[in-house]
CSV table of C-alpha atoms in Angstrom, one decimal:
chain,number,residue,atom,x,y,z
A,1,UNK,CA,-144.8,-119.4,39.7
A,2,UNK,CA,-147.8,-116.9,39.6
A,3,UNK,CA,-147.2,-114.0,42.2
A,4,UNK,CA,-149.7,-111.9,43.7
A,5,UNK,CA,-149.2,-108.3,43.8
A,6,UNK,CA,-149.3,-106.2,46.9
A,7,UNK,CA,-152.8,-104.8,48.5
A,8,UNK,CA,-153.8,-102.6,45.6
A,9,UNK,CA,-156.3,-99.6,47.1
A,10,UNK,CA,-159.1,-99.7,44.7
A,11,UNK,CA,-159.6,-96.7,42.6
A,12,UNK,CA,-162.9,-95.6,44.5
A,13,UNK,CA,-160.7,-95.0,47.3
A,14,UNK,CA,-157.4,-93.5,45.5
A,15,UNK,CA,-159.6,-90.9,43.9
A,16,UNK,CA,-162.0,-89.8,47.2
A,17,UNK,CA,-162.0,-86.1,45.7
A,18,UNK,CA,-163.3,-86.3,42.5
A,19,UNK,CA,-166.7,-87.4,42.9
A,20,UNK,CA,-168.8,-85.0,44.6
A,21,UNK,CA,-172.1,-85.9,45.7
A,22,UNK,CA,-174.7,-84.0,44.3
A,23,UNK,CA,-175.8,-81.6,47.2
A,24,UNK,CA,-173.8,-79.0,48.9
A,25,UNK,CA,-170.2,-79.0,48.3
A,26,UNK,CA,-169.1,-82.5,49.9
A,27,UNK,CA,-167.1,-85.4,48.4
A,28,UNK,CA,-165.8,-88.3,49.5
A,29,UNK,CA,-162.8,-86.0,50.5
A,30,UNK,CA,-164.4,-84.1,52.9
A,31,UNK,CA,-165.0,-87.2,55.2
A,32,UNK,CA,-161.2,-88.7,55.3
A,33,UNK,CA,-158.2,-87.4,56.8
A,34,UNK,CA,-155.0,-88.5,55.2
A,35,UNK,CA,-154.0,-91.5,53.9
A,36,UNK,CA,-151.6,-94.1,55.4
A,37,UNK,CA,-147.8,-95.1,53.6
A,38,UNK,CA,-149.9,-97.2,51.3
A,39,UNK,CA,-152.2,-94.6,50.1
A,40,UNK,CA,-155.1,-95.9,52.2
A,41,UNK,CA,-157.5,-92.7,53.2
A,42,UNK,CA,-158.2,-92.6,57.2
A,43,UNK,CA,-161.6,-92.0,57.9
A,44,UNK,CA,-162.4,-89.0,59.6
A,45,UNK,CA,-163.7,-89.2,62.9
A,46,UNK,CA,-166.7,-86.5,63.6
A,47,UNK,CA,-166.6,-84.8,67.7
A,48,UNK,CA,-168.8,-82.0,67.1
A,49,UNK,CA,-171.4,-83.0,64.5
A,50,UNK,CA,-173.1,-79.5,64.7
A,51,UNK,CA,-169.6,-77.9,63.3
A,52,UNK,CA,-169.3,-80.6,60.9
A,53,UNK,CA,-172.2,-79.9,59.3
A,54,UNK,CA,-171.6,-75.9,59.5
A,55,UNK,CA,-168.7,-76.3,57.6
A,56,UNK,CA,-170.1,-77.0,54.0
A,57,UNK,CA,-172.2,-74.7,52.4
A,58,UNK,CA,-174.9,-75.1,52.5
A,59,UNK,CA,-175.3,-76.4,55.8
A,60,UNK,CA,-175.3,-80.2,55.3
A,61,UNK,CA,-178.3,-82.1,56.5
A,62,UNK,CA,-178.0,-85.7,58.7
A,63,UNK,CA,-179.4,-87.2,55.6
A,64,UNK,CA,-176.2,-86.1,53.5
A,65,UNK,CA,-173.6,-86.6,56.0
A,66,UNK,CA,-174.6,-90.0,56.5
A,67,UNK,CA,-175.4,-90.8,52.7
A,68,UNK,CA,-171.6,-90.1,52.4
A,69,UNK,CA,-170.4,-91.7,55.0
A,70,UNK,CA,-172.3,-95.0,54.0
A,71,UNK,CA,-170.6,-94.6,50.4
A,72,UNK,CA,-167.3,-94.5,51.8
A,73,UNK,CA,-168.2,-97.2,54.5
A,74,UNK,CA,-169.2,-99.7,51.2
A,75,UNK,CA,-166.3,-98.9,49.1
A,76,UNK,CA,-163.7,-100.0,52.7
A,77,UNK,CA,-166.5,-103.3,53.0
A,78,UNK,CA,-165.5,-104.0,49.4
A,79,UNK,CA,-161.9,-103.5,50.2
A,80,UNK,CA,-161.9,-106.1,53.0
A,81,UNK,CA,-163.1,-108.7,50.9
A,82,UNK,CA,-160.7,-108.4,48.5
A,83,UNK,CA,-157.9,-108.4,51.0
A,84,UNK,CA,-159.5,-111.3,52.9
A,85,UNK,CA,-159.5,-112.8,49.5
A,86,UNK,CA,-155.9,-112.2,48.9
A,87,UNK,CA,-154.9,-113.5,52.8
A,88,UNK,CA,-156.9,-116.7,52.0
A,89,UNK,CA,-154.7,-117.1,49.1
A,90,UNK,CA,-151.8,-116.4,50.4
A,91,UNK,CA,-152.5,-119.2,53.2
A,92,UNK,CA,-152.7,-121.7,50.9
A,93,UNK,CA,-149.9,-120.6,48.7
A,94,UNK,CA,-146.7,-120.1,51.3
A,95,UNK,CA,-147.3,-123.8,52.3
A,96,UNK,CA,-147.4,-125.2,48.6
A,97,UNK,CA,-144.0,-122.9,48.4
A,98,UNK,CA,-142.1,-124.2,51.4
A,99,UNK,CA,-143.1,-127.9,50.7
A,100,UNK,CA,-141.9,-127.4,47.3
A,101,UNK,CA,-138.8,-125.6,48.5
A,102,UNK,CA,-138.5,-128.7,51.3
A,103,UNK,CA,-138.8,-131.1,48.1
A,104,UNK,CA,-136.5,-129.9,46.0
A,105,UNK,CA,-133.5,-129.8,48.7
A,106,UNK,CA,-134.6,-133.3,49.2
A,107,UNK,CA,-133.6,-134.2,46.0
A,108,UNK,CA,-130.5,-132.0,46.1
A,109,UNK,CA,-129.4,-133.7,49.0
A,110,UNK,CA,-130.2,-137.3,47.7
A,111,UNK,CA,-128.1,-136.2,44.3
A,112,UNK,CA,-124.9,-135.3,46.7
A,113,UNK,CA,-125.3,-138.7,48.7
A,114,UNK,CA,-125.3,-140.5,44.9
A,115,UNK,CA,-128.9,-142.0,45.9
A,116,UNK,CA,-132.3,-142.4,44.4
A,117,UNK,CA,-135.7,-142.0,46.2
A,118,UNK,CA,-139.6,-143.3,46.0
A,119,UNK,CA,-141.8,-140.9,44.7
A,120,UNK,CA,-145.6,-141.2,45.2
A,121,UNK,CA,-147.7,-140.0,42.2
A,122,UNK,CA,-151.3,-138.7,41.9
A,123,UNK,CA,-153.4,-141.3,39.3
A,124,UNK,CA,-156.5,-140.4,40.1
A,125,UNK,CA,-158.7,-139.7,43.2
A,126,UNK,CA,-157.4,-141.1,46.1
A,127,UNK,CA,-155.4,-143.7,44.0
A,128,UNK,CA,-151.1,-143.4,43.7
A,129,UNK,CA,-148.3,-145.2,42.2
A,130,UNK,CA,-144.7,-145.4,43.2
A,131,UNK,CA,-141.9,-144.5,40.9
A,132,UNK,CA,-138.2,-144.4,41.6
A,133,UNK,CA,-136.9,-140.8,41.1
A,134,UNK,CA,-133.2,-140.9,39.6
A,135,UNK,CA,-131.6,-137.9,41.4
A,136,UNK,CA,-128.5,-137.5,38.9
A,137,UNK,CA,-129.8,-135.7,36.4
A,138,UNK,CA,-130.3,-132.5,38.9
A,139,UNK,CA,-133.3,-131.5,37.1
A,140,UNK,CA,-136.6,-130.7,38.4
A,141,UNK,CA,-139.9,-129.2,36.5
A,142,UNK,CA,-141.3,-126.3,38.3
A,143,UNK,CA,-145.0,-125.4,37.1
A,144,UNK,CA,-146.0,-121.6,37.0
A,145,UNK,CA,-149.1,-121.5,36.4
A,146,UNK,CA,-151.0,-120.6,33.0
A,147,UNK,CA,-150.2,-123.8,31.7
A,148,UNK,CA,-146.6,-123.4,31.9
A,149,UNK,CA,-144.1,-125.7,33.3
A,150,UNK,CA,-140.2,-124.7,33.0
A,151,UNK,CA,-137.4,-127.3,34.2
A,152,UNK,CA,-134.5,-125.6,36.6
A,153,UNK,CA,-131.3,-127.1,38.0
A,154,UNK,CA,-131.7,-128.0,42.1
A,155,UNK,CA,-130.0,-125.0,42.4
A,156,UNK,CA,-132.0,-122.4,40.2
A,157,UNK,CA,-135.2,-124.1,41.4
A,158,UNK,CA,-134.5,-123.4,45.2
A,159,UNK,CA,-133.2,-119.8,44.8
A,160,UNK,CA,-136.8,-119.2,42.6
A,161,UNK,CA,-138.7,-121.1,45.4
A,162,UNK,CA,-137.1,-119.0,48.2
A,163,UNK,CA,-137.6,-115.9,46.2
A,164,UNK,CA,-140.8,-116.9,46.1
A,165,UNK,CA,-141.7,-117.3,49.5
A,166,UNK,CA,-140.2,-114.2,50.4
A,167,UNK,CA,-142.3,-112.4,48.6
A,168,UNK,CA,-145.4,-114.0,49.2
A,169,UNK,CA,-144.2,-113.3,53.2
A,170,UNK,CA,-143.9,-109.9,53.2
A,171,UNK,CA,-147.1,-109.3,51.1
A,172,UNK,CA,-148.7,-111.8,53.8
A,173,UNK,CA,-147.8,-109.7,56.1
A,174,UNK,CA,-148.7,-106.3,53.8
A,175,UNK,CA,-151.9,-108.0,53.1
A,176,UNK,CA,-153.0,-108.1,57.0
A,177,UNK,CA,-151.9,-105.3,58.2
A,178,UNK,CA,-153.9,-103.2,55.3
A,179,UNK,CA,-157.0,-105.5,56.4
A,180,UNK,CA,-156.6,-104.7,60.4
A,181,UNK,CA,-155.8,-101.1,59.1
A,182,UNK,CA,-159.3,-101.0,56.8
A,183,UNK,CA,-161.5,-102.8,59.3
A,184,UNK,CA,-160.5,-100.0,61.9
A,185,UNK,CA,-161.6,-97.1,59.2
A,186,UNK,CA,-165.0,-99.5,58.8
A,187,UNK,CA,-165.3,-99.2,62.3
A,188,UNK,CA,-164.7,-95.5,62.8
A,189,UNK,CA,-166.9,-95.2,59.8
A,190,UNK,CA,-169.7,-96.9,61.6
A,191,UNK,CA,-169.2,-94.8,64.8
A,192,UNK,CA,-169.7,-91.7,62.8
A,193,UNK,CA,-172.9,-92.5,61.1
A,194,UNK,CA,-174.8,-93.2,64.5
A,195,UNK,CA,-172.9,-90.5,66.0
A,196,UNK,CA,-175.2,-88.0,63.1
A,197,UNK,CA,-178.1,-90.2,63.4
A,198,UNK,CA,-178.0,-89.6,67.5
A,199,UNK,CA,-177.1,-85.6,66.8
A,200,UNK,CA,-180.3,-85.5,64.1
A,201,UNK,CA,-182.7,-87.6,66.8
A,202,UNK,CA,-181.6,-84.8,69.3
A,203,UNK,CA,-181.8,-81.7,66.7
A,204,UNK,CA,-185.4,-82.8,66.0
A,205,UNK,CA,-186.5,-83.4,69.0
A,206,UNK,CA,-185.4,-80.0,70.2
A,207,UNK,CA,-187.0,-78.3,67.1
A,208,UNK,CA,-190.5,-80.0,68.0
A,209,UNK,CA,-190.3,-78.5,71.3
A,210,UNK,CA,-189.8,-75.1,70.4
């Protein structure tokens, strides 16, 4: 059975320092603070605007600071659609694993009690036939995917399915907490960019008046 792999952090935000952006001396770097246990940057969050911007040199402009905070805002955007992607997945996937897992110790159990079942089978849409499943033989095909279908005992097959759903559990559970964790960097990332657009409107204004 197929596994997916944990929230990978896509390489535009594993490697925020080496792409600078073409004026002054900011990167991506300069606008995050850390990075979480799963390598996840933290946006930065910007009090004093006017000492944000003195701290590049040049100077950097509202139309810079915002340019790369909109680059970093995309590349999180991106981010949550491929971990709202991977949550989707993994909704539909634990189920299939613990109604497979519920199947199998079905047939387990009917083995133990010396008894055979009914099966319903798929034939075409919305059409099924019956079969009687002989339970003796303590066999059961398991397909993983990739056009590959590999026949385990009762026993092998519910250790792999519980293995299974373990893991597709706890990356579940990996998967939203890196999406509530992103969508709260989008969010201080938003903040941010009005907070520069409000300091420039203010800058300006106080510049016409002089």
């Amino acid at each position: 059975m197929s596994e997916e792999k944990s929230s990978d952090v896509p390489e535009g935000l594993q490697d925020l320092g080496e792409r600078a952006t073409p004026q002054a001396d900011m990167s991506l770097l300069s606008i995050t603070d850390g990075e979480n246990e799963r390598s996840i940057p933290f946006v930065k969050f910007i009090d004093d605007v006017e000492a944000f911007s003195n701290t590049f040199n040049p100077p950097a402009n509202a139309e810079l600071l915002i340019g790369a905070y909109s680059e970093l805002h995309q590349k999180f955007k991106t981010f949550e659609t491929s971990l709202e992607r991977k949550k989707s997945n993994y909704k539909v996937k634990i189920p299939d694993l613990e109604k497979s897992l519920s199947l199998v110790k079905t047939l387990q159990k009917k083995k133990e009690d010396g008894e055979k079942t009914i099966a319903r089978y798929n034939l075409a849409d919305n059409v099924y036939g019956k079969a009687e499943v002989d339970c003796s033989a303590g066999t059961v095909n398991l397909w993983l995917g990739a056009n590959v279908m590999l026949e385990y005992t009762y026993e092998e097959a519910i250790e792999f399915l519980s293995q299974n759903e373990e893991t597709a559990r706890k990356e579940f559970a990996m998967v939203t907490e890196d999406l509530a964790f992103v969508r709260d960097q989008i969010v201080t990332a938003e903040v941010s960019m009005t907070r520069i657009f409000n300091w420039d409107v203010r800058k300006r204004r106080a510049q016409g008046k002089q």
